[in-house]
mmCIF file of C-alpha atoms in Angstrom:
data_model
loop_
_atom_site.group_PDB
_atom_site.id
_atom_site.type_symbol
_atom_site.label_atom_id
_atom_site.label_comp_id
_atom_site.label_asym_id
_atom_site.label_seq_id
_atom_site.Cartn_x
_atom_site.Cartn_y
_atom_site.Cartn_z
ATOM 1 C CA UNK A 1 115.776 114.907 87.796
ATOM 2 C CA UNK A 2 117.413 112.969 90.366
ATOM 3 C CA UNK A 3 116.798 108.967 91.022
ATOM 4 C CA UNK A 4 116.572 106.770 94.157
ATOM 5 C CA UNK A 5 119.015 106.940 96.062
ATOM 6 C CA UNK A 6 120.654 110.332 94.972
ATOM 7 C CA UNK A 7 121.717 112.943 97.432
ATOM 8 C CA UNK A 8 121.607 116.448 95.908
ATOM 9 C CA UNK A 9 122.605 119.942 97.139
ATOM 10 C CA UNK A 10 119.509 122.710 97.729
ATOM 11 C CA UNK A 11 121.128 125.909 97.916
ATOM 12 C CA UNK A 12 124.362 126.219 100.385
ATOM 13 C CA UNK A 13 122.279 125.357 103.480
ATOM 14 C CA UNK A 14 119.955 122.464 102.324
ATOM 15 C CA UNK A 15 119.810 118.735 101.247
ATOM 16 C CA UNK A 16 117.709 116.548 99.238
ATOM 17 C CA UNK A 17 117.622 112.725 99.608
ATOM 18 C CA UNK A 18 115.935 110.724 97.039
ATOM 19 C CA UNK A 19 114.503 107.493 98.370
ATOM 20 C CA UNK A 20 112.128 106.568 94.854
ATOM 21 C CA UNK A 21 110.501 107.920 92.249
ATOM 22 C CA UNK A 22 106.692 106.781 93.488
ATOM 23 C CA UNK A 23 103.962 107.250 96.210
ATOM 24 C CA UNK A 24 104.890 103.805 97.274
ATOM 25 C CA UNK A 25 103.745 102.771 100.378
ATOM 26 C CA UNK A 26 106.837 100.517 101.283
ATOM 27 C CA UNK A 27 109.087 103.283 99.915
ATOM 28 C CA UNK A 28 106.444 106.078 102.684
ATOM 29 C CA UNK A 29 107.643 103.881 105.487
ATOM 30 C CA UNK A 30 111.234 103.769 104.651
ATOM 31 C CA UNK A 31 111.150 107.722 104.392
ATOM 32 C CA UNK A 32 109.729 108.026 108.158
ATOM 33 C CA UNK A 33 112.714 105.718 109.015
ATOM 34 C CA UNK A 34 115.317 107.980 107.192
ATOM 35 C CA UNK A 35 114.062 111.226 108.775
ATOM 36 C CA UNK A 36 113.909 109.615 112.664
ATOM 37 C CA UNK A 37 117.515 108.394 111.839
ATOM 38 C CA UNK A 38 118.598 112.025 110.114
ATOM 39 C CA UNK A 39 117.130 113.586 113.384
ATOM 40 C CA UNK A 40 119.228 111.496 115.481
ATOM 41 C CA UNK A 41 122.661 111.542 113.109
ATOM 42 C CA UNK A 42 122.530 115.344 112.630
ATOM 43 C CA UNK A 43 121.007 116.475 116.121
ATOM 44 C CA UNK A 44 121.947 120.279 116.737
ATOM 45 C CA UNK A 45 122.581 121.150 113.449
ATOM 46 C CA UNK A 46 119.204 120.590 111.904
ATOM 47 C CA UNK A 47 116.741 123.685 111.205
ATOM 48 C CA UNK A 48 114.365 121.362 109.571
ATOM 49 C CA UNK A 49 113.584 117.919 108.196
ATOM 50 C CA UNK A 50 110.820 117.909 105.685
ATOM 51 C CA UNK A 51 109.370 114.250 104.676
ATOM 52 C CA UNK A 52 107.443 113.626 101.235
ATOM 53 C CA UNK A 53 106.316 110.316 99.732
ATOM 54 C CA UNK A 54 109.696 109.483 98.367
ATOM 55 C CA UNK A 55 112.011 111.671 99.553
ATOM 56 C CA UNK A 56 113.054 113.877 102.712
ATOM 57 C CA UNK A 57 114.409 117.352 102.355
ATOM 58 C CA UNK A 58 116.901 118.485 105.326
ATOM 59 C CA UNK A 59 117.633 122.250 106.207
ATOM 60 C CA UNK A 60 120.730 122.701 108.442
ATOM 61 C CA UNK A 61 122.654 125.430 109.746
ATOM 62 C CA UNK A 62 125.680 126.203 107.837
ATOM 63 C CA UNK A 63 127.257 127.595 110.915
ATOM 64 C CA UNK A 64 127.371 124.772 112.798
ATOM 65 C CA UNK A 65 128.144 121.958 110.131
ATOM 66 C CA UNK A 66 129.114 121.987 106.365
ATOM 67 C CA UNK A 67 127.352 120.923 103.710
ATOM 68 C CA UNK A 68 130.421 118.141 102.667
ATOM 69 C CA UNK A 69 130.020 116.778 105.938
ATOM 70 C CA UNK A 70 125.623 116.544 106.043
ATOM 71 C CA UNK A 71 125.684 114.882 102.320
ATOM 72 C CA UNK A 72 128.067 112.223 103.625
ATOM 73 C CA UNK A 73 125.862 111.689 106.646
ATOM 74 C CA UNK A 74 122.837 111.773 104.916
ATOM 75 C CA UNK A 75 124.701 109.102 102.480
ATOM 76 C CA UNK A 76 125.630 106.926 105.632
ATOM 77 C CA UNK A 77 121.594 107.431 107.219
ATOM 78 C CA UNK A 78 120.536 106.062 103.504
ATOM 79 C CA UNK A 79 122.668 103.045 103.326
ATOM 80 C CA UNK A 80 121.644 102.066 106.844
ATOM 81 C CA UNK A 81 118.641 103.109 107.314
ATOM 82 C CA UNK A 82 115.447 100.394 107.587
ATOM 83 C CA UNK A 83 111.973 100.261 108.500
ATOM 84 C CA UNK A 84 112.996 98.633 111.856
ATOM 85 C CA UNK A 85 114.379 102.066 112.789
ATOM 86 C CA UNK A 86 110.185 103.582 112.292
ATOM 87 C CA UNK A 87 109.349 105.868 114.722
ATOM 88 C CA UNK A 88 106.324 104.865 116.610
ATOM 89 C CA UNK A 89 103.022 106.324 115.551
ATOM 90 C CA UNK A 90 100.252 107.874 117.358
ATOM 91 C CA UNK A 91 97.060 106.867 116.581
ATOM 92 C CA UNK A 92 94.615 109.637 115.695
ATOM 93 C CA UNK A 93 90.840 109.107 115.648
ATOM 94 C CA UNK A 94 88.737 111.578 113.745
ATOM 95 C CA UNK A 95 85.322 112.022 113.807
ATOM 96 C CA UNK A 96 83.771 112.535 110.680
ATOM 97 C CA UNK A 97 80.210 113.998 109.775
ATOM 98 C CA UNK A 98 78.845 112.722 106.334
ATOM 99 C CA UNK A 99 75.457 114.486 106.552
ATOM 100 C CA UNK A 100 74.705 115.704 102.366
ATOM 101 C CA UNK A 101 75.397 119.252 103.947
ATOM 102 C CA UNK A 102 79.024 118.821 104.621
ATOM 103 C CA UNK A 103 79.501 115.580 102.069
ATOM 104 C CA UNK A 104 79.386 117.858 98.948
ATOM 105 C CA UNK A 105 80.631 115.421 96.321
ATOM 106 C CA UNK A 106 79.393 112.054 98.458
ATOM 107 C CA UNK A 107 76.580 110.946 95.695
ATOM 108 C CA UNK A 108 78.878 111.504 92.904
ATOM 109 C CA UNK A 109 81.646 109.534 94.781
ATOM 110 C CA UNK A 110 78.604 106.552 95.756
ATOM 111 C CA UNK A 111 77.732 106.506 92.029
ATOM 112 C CA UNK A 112 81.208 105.976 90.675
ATOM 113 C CA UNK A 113 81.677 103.184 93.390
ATOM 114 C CA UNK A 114 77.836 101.754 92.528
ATOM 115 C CA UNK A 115 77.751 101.877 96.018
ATOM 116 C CA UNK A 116 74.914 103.664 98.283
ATOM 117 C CA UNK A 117 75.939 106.762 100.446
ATOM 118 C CA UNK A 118 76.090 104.513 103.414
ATOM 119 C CA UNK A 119 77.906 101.776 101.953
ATOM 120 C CA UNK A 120 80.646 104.594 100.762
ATOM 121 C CA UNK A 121 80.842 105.706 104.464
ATOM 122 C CA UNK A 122 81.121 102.022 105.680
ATOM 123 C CA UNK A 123 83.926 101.270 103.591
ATOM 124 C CA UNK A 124 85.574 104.627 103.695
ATOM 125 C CA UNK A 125 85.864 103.913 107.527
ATOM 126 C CA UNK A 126 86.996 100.659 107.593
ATOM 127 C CA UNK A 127 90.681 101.143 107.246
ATOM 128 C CA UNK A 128 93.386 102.542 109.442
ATOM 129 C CA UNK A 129 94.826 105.298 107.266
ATOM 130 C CA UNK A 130 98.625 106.294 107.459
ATOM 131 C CA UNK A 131 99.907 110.176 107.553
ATOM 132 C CA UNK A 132 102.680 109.884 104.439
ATOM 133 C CA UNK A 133 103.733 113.908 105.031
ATOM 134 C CA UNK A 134 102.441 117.104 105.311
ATOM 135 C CA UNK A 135 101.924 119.721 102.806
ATOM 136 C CA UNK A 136 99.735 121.527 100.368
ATOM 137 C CA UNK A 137 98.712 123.946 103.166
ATOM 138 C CA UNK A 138 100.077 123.858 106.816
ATOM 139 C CA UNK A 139 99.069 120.661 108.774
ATOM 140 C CA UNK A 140 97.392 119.180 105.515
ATOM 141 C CA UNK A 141 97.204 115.275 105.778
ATOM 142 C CA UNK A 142 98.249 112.886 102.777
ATOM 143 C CA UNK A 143 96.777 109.981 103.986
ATOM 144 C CA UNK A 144 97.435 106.809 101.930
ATOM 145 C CA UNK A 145 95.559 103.714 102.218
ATOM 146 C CA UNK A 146 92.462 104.642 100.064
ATOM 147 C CA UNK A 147 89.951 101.618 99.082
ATOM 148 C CA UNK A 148 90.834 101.360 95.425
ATOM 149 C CA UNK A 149 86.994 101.343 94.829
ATOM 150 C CA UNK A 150 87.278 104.940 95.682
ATOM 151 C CA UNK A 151 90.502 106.220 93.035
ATOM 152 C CA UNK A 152 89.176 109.335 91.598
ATOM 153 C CA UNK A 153 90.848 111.882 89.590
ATOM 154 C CA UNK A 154 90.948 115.362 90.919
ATOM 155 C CA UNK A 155 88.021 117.513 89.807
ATOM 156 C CA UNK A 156 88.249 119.222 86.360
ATOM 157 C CA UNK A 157 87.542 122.468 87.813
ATOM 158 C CA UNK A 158 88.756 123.130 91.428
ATOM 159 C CA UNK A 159 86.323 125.069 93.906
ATOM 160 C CA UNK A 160 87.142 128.046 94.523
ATOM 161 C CA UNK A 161 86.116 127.817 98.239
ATOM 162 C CA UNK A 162 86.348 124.295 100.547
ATOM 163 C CA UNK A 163 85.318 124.761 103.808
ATOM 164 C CA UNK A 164 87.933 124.373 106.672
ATOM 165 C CA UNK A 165 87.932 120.344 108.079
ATOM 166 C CA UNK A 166 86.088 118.978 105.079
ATOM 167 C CA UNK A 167 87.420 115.548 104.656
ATOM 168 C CA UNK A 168 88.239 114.794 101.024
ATOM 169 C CA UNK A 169 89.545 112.121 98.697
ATOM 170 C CA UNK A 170 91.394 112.150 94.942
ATOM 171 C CA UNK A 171 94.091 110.182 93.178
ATOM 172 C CA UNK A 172 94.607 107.541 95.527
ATOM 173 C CA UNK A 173 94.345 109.547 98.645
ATOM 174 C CA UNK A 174 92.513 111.085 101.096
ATOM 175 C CA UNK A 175 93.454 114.008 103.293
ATOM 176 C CA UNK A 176 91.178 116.814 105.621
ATOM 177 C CA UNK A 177 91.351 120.605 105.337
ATOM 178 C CA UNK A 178 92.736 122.626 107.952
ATOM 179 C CA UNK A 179 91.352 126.053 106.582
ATOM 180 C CA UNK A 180 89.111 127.186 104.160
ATOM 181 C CA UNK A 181 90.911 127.424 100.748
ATOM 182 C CA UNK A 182 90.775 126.853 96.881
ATOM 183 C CA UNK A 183 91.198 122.653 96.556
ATOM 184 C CA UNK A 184 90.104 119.721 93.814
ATOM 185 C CA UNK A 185 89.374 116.961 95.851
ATOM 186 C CA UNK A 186 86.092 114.950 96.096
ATOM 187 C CA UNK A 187 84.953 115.894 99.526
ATOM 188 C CA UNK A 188 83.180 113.384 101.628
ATOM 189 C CA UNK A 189 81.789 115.349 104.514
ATOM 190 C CA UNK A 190 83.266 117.693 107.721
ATOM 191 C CA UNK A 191 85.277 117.077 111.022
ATOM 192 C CA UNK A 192 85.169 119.982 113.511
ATOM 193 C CA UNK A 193 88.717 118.999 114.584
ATOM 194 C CA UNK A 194 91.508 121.696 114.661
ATOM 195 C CA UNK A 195 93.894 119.959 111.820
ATOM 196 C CA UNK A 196 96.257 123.401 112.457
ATOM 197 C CA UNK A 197 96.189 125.414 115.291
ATOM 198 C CA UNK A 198 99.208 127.795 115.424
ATOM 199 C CA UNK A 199 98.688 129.225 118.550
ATOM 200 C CA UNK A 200 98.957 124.950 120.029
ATOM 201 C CA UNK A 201 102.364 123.710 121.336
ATOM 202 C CA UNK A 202 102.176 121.183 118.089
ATOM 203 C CA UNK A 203 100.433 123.272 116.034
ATOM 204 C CA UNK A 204 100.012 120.607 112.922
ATOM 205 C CA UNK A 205 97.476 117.718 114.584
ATOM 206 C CA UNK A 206 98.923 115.065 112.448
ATOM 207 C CA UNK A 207 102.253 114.134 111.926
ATOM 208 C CA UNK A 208 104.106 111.897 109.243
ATOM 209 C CA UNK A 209 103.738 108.200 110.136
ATOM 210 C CA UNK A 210 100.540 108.746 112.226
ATOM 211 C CA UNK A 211 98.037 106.328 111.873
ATOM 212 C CA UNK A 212 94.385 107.677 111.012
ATOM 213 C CA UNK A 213 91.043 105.905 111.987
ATOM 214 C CA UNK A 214 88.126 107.773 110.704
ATOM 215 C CA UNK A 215 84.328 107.509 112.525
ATOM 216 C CA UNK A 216 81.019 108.901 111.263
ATOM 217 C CA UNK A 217 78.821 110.692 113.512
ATOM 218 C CA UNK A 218 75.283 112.095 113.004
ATOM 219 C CA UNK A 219 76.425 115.681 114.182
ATOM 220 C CA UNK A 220 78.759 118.253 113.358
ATOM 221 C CA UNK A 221 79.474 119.278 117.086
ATOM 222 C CA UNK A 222 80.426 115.425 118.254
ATOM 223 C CA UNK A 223 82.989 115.673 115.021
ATOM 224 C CA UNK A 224 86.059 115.733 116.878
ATOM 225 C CA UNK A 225 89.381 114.218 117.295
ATOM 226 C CA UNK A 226 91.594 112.099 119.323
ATOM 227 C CA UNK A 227 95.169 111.093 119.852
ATOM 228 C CA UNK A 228 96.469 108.105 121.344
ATOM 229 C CA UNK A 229 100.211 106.050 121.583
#
């Protein structure tokens, strides 16, 4: 397996860099920082830069650099690379219904925090949430910055079925459906905002290092979202 700081090969036309071995927010942040620096450093010759909690995977094009010369220059990006060189975030606020309808596993989730439905709304709310990556599904969220009240395993059994924009929470994070699909996470209730539209000039809403405020509202239809510098 390969440690902090390593720089590994994936396939002729691909590069892994290793920034830790945790979902550590410090560690999050200094990944956002090494992929706005890779983007700058490798300019033409990227096909795609692909951030995770602790590492960032770049896809080049082997006709227009080799992969000698993108491991050293991912080497030099990781030596030099701080969180002073963060790209700035967007802040995206989401509306979020919590109705018993659309908040499927909210009593279970109130009962584990011996907290009332409202009080797990409150407090689910009250931080300002940070996109770590994407992945899972296109334009799915990992959101870290979870209340620790609210660190629940996964479920034994995964549904089968969770509708599309159900806003959900397990293992220290929380994240929001884009489409209906299989999924094990303790949902909470249901934004009507388009997480992934394809046929958008962005088509993922979100994007790593995006900072997420989340708002409860009595209706489905006024369960939208918005994006702001």
């Amino acid at each position: 397996m390969p440690a902090s700081g390593d720089v590994v090969p994936v396939g002729d036309a691909a590069v892994l860099a290793v920034l830790g071995e945790t979902a550590d927010d410090t560690v999050t942040r200094r990944v956002w920082a090494v992929t706005a620096s890779l983007r700058a450093a490798l300019g033409a010759s990227i096909l795609d830069l692909a951030p995770a909690f602790a590492s960032v995977l770049v896809r080049f094009d082997p006709s227009v650099a080799r992969l000698a010369t993108v491991m050293a220059c991912v080497r030099g990006v990781l030596e030099s690379a701080t969180v002073a060189t963060e790209t700035p975030s967007r802040l995206v606020d989401v509306n979020v219904c919590f109705d018993p309808e659309f908040g499927l596993d909210l009593a279970d989730i109130a009962r584990h925090a011996k907290m009332t439905a409202a009080e797990v709304v409150a407090e689910f709310c009250r931080p300002e949430y940070h996109v770590a990556f994407l992945g899972f599904t296109a334009g799915f969220p990992y959101l870290l910055g979870l209340p620790k009240v609210f660190e629940l395993p996964r479920l034994p059994t995964p549904r089968v079925r969770v509708p599309a924009g159900s806003v959900a929470l397990a293992a220290g994070q929380c994240g929001i459906y884009p489409r209906s699909s299989p999924g094990g996470w303790h949902i909470l209730g249901k934004t009507n905002a388009e997480v992934f539209d394809p046929a958008r000039e962005t088509a993922a809403l979100f994007s790593p290092g995006d900072r997420v405020r989340f708002h409860s509202v009595a209706s489905l239809s006024d369960a939208t979202a918005s994006v702001s510098a």
